[in-house]
Structure formats: structure tokens, C-alpha cells
Amino acid sequence: MAGQSRKWMILVATIWIQAFTGTNFDFSAYSSYLKSVLGISQGQLNYLAVASDLGKVFGWSSGLTLMYFPLWVVLFMAAFMGLLGYGIQWLLIRDVLTLPYFLVFLLCLLAGCSICWFNTVCFVLCNQNFPAHRPLAISLTVSYNGVSAALYALAANAIDPSSDALYLLLNALIPLLTSVVSLIPILRQPSLDPLPPDAVRRDSLIFLLLNFLAVVTGIYLLVFGSTTTDGTTARILLSGAIFLLIFPLCIPGVVYAKNWFRTVHSSFHFDGSGLILVDADDLELHKELLSRHASSIGPIGNGSLTRLLSDNGSVIAITRQKTGEIEGCCQRMLVRDQLAMLGQEHPAGVLVCRIDFWLYYLAYFCGGTIGLVYSNNLGQIAQSLGQSSNTTTLLTLYSSFSFFGRLLSAVPDYIRAKFYFARTGWLTIALLPTPIAFFLLASSDSAVILHVGTALVGLSSGFIFAAAVSITSELFGPNSVGVNHNILITNIPVGSLVYGCLAALVYDANISPGLGNILMSDSAVCMGRQCYFLTFLLWGCISVLGLVCSMLLFFRTRHAYDLFEQNRISTQLY
């Protein structure tokens, strides 16, 4: 039982690590100040944001390092990368030292790489300690990464709300301090035996409670995260946020209260409640069942699936129509090179030859990535619209709704037994707010539209970031997810470069003395709605393309998800 208690302490430590290491989300809080101090153009500032995202390309290096060093060593290597990357930038802004632009670019790259290393440590901890609830553990902890900007905004307001450079100092120190605090539970990782069914249901209840607490934390940060108050009130609000992050530590104590849990558990019936997750074991069983069906009905050709079910939901037969019977180019597009089942392993060479992967890549590239680039530009967007004083509010709004989006990514797993829908279908729904937000932002420069658009983009991108790991695992194999997901997220630095350069070109093209623009330390600042109007229109059209790709992906993979669900139901009947 002590081991079971310690695993929850590790989960809380993972929550802390994620909550304080999403440091790339607060870039817009100090980007305008950084641009002014360095005397660089909007395009050069965009390259610094790209450098931070480019760190994700080297995320594989953390997995390689884990082959030779203990987990806690990799954790502190990530912390010291951030300390150097952000700390030297802070010294640069404080005029303690002077560096050429190229070295500043490398510092941003180093800081971005540290975030990926932290994420790898958290994924490994969740996999090692929660094998029966891996998707729930990862979804919960990754969600807290979305509140980093709101937490740093609270901390900055509590210390010195007038200093934009303070964010860089906090980015350098807080992840290191968090790593020190998290060290003890990580060093005392328990050796866990397989859980009995009643313990699995008990853990499901605990995850439900933790998700409820996470919602409370998100609402608290949304309401108070950007409130402009005096120093004393700001420190009280920060203390409240810290308390909400520490409160889950009571869970290990609750685990000891076995009688209490039995009483609570008797009032909750989790059998068939929807806590059914697509993990590696389920996928292996799914593939075995499909191979049996295939051998019983003979060879299967290309085409669309036809499934006949009995009244109790079991699979009676699986047949296919011949491709020649399908008419129309759209139909042929939907069935060409279709995934036959979920969980089939795809090595990297096979992955990049699949149509489904590139549809998925484009959906992510035109959806979640474009939302991240929007957050990187929030400082300049607010400044151009005369809303500089609301930059922290907008940053907190994006951060909080990104957090809620990440939490919502776990909803399909909770309601699966009541309402089943393919996860790629949920991805399509999650992408829908993004084009709506950008077209709204292009239509008006009012503060209300700016807030609404920011919230919608944060909600959409947060869901995509959190759901992507599960989708990659289901579509292209759980054993290959480490390599395949790193291939997928190469779209983030590419998108950061392309979308950021697009925004910078439009921004710089609209700078002229006649439009009320100003100069700040040799750095031109664009003022007015025209600074981002064309950018929002183009981003909206691009996100529509991502929505179309996700719809095609859904139609192409729906049959594989349906087969998986039918096989799961049939196995529960015997």
C-alpha cells in the first residue's frame, strides 16, 4: 500500500513539473520588451520564437540520454538547459552582458529543448507508475502544462508587475526549483505489482477527483490570473494557486483510508461507466480478433468495410466491397491505402508513405501549430491594437483555455460507453473553433472580439496538443509512438517559421509614419488594425484547410475505430 501511495506523490510531482515548465507559452509577455531592447525587427523576433519551437526537433535526444543516465539526472539536465537559456537572456536584457543575435538564437533553442526534455521525463514517469491508466495520467499531467503562462503571470504580478524582464528570470529559476522539490518522490519510485480489478476502479475514481480539482484550478487561474491588484493581494492570489497545486498531495493519504474508499466506491458503479481506454493491450487483442475474423471469412480485398452485427453487438461477419464497385473520385480517395485496423505498428519508413499520416500532419500543422504561433504573437497583436496593458490578461486567457482544452481531450475516454465517437472525429470538432476565431479577429478590432478569439484558439490548440499522443498511438502503433510522434511534431518548428514569417512580413509592410506607427529603440512598431488583418484572414483560410484534412482523416479511419469498438464489445460478452 505504501508503494501505491508513493506513485500518487510521483503523479503530483509530475503535475508540478508540467505546470511550471511550459515556459514557451509566456513568450508574448516579454517579446515586445525583448524586441525593443535588442533593436530587432519583427521578422528577427519571429526567428527567436521559431528557435524555441525548433527545440522540439531535438526532443529525441532526451530519450537517447535516458538510455545512459537515471531519470533524475535527465530532469536536472533539462533544468540547467532552461537556466542557461533563459538566465543569460535575462542578463542580456539587464545590460549585464552583450551578445550577438546568433547567440541569442541559440539560447532560445536551448531553452526550447529543455521543455521537451521535461516532457519526456513526465511521460516516462506516467508510463512507469500508471500502466493501467496511462492515457488518463498523461492527459491530466499534460493539461497542467497549459497553465504555465497564467502561473507566471500571477508570480510576476506578485513580485513586480512593471518588469517584463522578470518573466525571463522566473523561467530560468522556477523549473530548477520545481525539479529540486520533485526529486525525493522520483528517487523513491515504488516497484508496482499488477493491480487487481478493484484497485483499478479505485484509481479511476482518484483520477476523476484529480480532474475535478484541475477544473477548479483552471477556473481560479482564469478569474484571478491576470487581475491587476496591489502587491499584497497579488501575493495572496499566488498563494491560492500554489495551494491548489499542493492540495493533490492529500491523495496519497486518502489511498491509505481503505474503508473510506470502499464506502465511496459503493456509491459509484464504474463497471461500464466509460473509463475504457485504448492502450497497448487492447490494441493487441483487437489485432488478434481481426486476424481470426480474416481467416474465417477468407482474403480481404481493397474497398470499404461492411459489418453485420447481431442484436447483442457481436461481430458476425466482415466483408468488403470491391473497389471497382465504388464510383467517384471522392470515394476512391477515402478508401485508397486505408488503415485496416487500429494499433498496427508503422516504422518511420512506412509512416511517411501513408496518406493518413500526411492528412494528420496537415491537420496538426494547420490547427494546433497555428494556434501556438498566434500565442507567440499575442504581445505584438495587443500592442498594435492599443491593448498593451491587456497583454497579461490575454496571455492568461489563452493559457487557461488551453488548459481546459487539454482537460477536455480526456472526455472521450470517460464517456466512451455512453457515447462512442472515433477520436479522429473529436479532433475534427476540436479544430472547428480555430477558423471561426481568426475570421472573427479579422472582422473587428474590438477588445471583446480579441478576448473571444484568443479563448477559442487556446481551447482548440490545447485539445489538439493533448489528444495527439493518443491519436498517434492508435493510428500508427503504441510501440512506435515515441519515434512517430516526434516525426509528427516536426510540423511545429516548420509552422512557427512559415506562419511567423507570414505575420512578420504583413506587420513590417504596414509600418509607415503616416499610420501612427512609432519607433522604440531603433525597432519599428506597427499600430492599427491593418498590422494583422491580412494575417488573420490567411491564418483563417489555412485553418480551414486543416479542418478539411481532419474530416478526410476521420472518414478514412472511422471504420478502424468502429471495428475496434465492436471487438471490444464482443469480448465483454464472453
PDB file of N, CA and C in Angstrom, residues 528-567:
ATOM      1  N   GLY A 528      -2.327  49.777 -35.366  1.00  0.00           N
ATOM      2  CA  GLY A 528      -3.547  49.785 -36.157  1.00  0.00           C
ATOM      3  C   GLY A 528      -4.018  48.390 -36.526  1.00  0.00           C
ATOM      4  N   ARG A 529      -5.261  48.313 -36.958  1.00  0.00           N
ATOM      5  CA  ARG A 529      -5.877  47.037 -37.299  1.00  0.00           C
ATOM      6  C   ARG A 529      -5.205  46.371 -38.493  1.00  0.00           C
ATOM      7  N   GLN A 530      -4.652  47.175 -39.419  1.00  0.00           N
ATOM      8  CA  GLN A 530      -4.083  46.630 -40.642  1.00  0.00           C
ATOM      9  C   GLN A 530      -2.825  45.797 -40.381  1.00  0.00           C
ATOM     10  N   CYS A 531      -2.229  45.925 -39.180  1.00  0.00           N
ATOM     11  CA  CYS A 531      -0.982  45.200 -38.879  1.00  0.00           C
ATOM     12  C   CYS A 531      -1.166  43.686 -38.947  1.00  0.00           C
ATOM     13  N   TYR A 532      -2.346  43.203 -38.578  1.00  0.00           N
ATOM     14  CA  TYR A 532      -2.595  41.755 -38.561  1.00  0.00           C
ATOM     15  C   TYR A 532      -3.851  41.349 -39.316  1.00  0.00           C
ATOM     16  N   PHE A 533      -4.516  42.291 -39.982  1.00  0.00           N
ATOM     17  CA  PHE A 533      -5.760  41.961 -40.668  1.00  0.00           C
ATOM     18  C   PHE A 533      -5.563  40.871 -41.723  1.00  0.00           C
ATOM     19  N   LEU A 534      -4.599  41.069 -42.628  1.00  0.00           N
ATOM     20  CA  LEU A 534      -4.350  40.087 -43.679  1.00  0.00           C
ATOM     21  C   LEU A 534      -3.835  38.778 -43.082  1.00  0.00           C
ATOM     22  N   THR A 535      -3.040  38.870 -42.026  1.00  0.00           N
ATOM     23  CA  THR A 535      -2.532  37.662 -41.360  1.00  0.00           C
ATOM     24  C   THR A 535      -3.678  36.815 -40.830  1.00  0.00           C
ATOM     25  N   PHE A 536      -4.643  37.457 -40.167  1.00  0.00           N
ATOM     26  CA  PHE A 536      -5.784  36.705 -39.628  1.00  0.00           C
ATOM     27  C   PHE A 536      -6.591  36.046 -40.747  1.00  0.00           C
ATOM     28  N   LEU A 537      -6.769  36.759 -41.866  1.00  0.00           N
ATOM     29  CA  LEU A 537      -7.502  36.173 -42.988  1.00  0.00           C
ATOM     30  C   LEU A 537      -6.783  34.939 -43.530  1.00  0.00           C
ATOM     31  N   LEU A 538      -5.470  35.065 -43.727  1.00  0.00           N
ATOM     32  CA  LEU A 538      -4.703  33.941 -44.268  1.00  0.00           C
ATOM     33  C   LEU A 538      -4.654  32.782 -43.280  1.00  0.00           C
ATOM     34  N   TRP A 539      -4.455  33.091 -41.986  1.00  0.00           N
ATOM     35  CA  TRP A 539      -4.462  32.029 -40.980  1.00  0.00           C
ATOM     36  C   TRP A 539      -5.824  31.338 -40.926  1.00  0.00           C
ATOM     37  N   GLY A 540      -6.906  32.099 -41.082  1.00  0.00           N
ATOM     38  CA  GLY A 540      -8.239  31.507 -41.086  1.00  0.00           C
ATOM     39  C   GLY A 540      -8.420  30.551 -42.256  1.00  0.00           C
ATOM     40  N   CYS A 541      -7.966  30.951 -43.443  1.00  0.00           N
ATOM     41  CA  CYS A 541      -8.076  30.079 -44.627  1.00  0.00           C
ATOM     42  C   CYS A 541      -7.222  28.825 -44.459  1.00  0.00           C
ATOM     43  N   ILE A 542      -6.031  28.986 -43.890  1.00  0.00           N
ATOM     44  CA  ILE A 542      -5.157  27.833 -43.660  1.00  0.00           C
ATOM     45  C   ILE A 542      -5.789  26.866 -42.661  1.00  0.00           C
ATOM     46  N   SER A 543      -6.408  27.404 -41.607  1.00  0.00           N
ATOM     47  CA  SER A 543      -7.043  26.531 -40.613  1.00  0.00           C
ATOM     48  C   SER A 543      -8.254  25.810 -41.184  1.00  0.00           C
ATOM     49  N   VAL A 544      -8.913  26.406 -42.191  1.00  0.00           N
ATOM     50  CA  VAL A 544      -9.997  25.706 -42.890  1.00  0.00           C
ATOM     51  C   VAL A 544      -9.435  24.488 -43.625  1.00  0.00           C
ATOM     52  N   LEU A 545      -8.257  24.653 -44.225  1.00  0.00           N
ATOM     53  CA  LEU A 545      -7.588  23.523 -44.872  1.00  0.00           C
ATOM     54  C   LEU A 545      -7.302  22.417 -43.855  1.00  0.00           C
ATOM     55  N   GLY A 546      -6.853  22.794 -42.663  1.00  0.00           N
ATOM     56  CA  GLY A 546      -6.622  21.804 -41.614  1.00  0.00           C
ATOM     57  C   GLY A 546      -7.899  21.089 -41.208  1.00  0.00           C
ATOM     58  N   LEU A 547      -9.001  21.840 -41.162  1.00  0.00           N
ATOM     59  CA  LEU A 547     -10.297  21.240 -40.823  1.00  0.00           C
ATOM     60  C   LEU A 547     -10.718  20.219 -41.880  1.00  0.00           C
ATOM     61  N   VAL A 548     -10.518  20.562 -43.146  1.00  0.00           N
ATOM     62  CA  VAL A 548     -10.857  19.636 -44.243  1.00  0.00           C
ATOM     63  C   VAL A 548     -10.005  18.371 -44.155  1.00  0.00           C
ATOM     64  N   CYS A 549      -8.712  18.521 -43.892  1.00  0.00           N
ATOM     65  CA  CYS A 549      -7.827  17.354 -43.754  1.00  0.00           C
ATOM     66  C   CYS A 549      -8.255  16.462 -42.593  1.00  0.00           C
ATOM     67  N   SER A 550      -8.656  17.073 -41.488  1.00  0.00           N
ATOM     68  CA  SER A 550      -9.096  16.269 -40.338  1.00  0.00           C
ATOM     69  C   SER A 550     -10.397  15.543 -40.640  1.00  0.00           C
ATOM     70  N   MET A 551     -11.284  16.150 -41.420  1.00  0.00           N
ATOM     71  CA  MET A 551     -12.520  15.473 -41.815  1.00  0.00           C
ATOM     72  C   MET A 551     -12.221  14.271 -42.703  1.00  0.00           C
ATOM     73  N   LEU A 552     -11.296  14.439 -43.660  1.00  0.00           N
ATOM     74  CA  LEU A 552     -10.900  13.317 -44.503  1.00  0.00           C
ATOM     75  C   LEU A 552     -10.273  12.204 -43.678  1.00  0.00           C
ATOM     76  N   LEU A 553      -9.444  12.586 -42.712  1.00  0.00           N
ATOM     77  CA  LEU A 553      -8.833  11.595 -41.828  1.00  0.00           C
ATOM     78  C   LEU A 553      -9.889  10.840 -41.039  1.00  0.00           C
ATOM     79  N   PHE A 554     -10.896  11.550 -40.564  1.00  0.00           N
ATOM     80  CA  PHE A 554     -11.980  10.909 -39.816  1.00  0.00           C
ATOM     81  C   PHE A 554     -12.726   9.896 -40.687  1.00  0.00           C
ATOM     82  N   PHE A 555     -13.093  10.299 -41.902  1.00  0.00           N
ATOM     83  CA  PHE A 555     -13.836   9.383 -42.774  1.00  0.00           C
ATOM     84  C   PHE A 555     -12.991   8.167 -43.164  1.00  0.00           C
ATOM     85  N   ARG A 556     -11.678   8.379 -43.307  1.00  0.00           N
ATOM     86  CA  ARG A 556     -10.807   7.273 -43.698  1.00  0.00           C
ATOM     87  C   ARG A 556     -10.519   6.314 -42.553  1.00  0.00           C
ATOM     88  N   THR A 557     -10.574   6.782 -41.312  1.00  0.00           N
ATOM     89  CA  THR A 557     -10.234   5.936 -40.157  1.00  0.00           C
ATOM     90  C   THR A 557     -11.445   5.488 -39.357  1.00  0.00           C
ATOM     91  N   ARG A 558     -12.621   6.001 -39.711  1.00  0.00           N
ATOM     92  CA  ARG A 558     -13.814   5.685 -38.918  1.00  0.00           C
ATOM     93  C   ARG A 558     -14.067   4.188 -38.843  1.00  0.00           C
ATOM     94  N   HIS A 559     -13.859   3.471 -39.955  1.00  0.00           N
ATOM     95  CA  HIS A 559     -14.146   2.042 -39.947  1.00  0.00           C
ATOM     96  C   HIS A 559     -13.217   1.300 -38.992  1.00  0.00           C
ATOM     97  N   ALA A 560     -11.945   1.749 -38.877  1.00  0.00           N
ATOM     98  CA  ALA A 560     -11.000   1.089 -37.979  1.00  0.00           C
ATOM     99  C   ALA A 560     -11.425   1.286 -36.524  1.00  0.00           C
ATOM    100  N   TYR A 561     -11.883   2.485 -36.185  1.00  0.00           N
ATOM    101  CA  TYR A 561     -12.371   2.723 -34.827  1.00  0.00           C
ATOM    102  C   TYR A 561     -13.643   1.924 -34.554  1.00  0.00           C
ATOM    103  N   ASP A 562     -14.536   1.843 -35.551  1.00  0.00           N
ATOM    104  CA  ASP A 562     -15.764   1.071 -35.367  1.00  0.00           C
ATOM    105  C   ASP A 562     -15.458  -0.403 -35.134  1.00  0.00           C
ATOM    106  N   LEU A 563     -14.510  -0.937 -35.884  1.00  0.00           N
ATOM    107  CA  LEU A 563     -14.119  -2.329 -35.692  1.00  0.00           C
ATOM    108  C   LEU A 563     -13.540  -2.563 -34.309  1.00  0.00           C
ATOM    109  N   PHE A 564     -12.704  -1.623 -33.863  1.00  0.00           N
ATOM    110  CA  PHE A 564     -12.121  -1.750 -32.535  1.00  0.00           C
ATOM    111  C   PHE A 564     -13.215  -1.772 -31.467  1.00  0.00           C
ATOM    112  N   GLU A 565     -14.177  -0.873 -31.583  1.00  0.00           N
ATOM    113  CA  GLU A 565     -15.254  -0.805 -30.590  1.00  0.00           C
ATOM    114  C   GLU A 565     -16.113  -2.071 -30.623  1.00  0.00           C
ATOM    115  N   GLN A 566     -16.398  -2.590 -31.802  1.00  0.00           N
ATOM    116  CA  GLN A 566     -17.211  -3.799 -31.905  1.00  0.00           C
ATOM    117  C   GLN A 566     -16.483  -5.000 -31.308  1.00  0.00           C
ATOM    118  N   ASN A 567     -15.192  -5.092 -31.563  1.00  0.00           N
ATOM    119  CA  ASN A 567     -14.417  -6.186 -30.976  1.00  0.00           C
ATOM    120  C   ASN A 567     -14.347  -6.068 -29.461  1.00  0.00           C
TER     121      ASN A 567
END
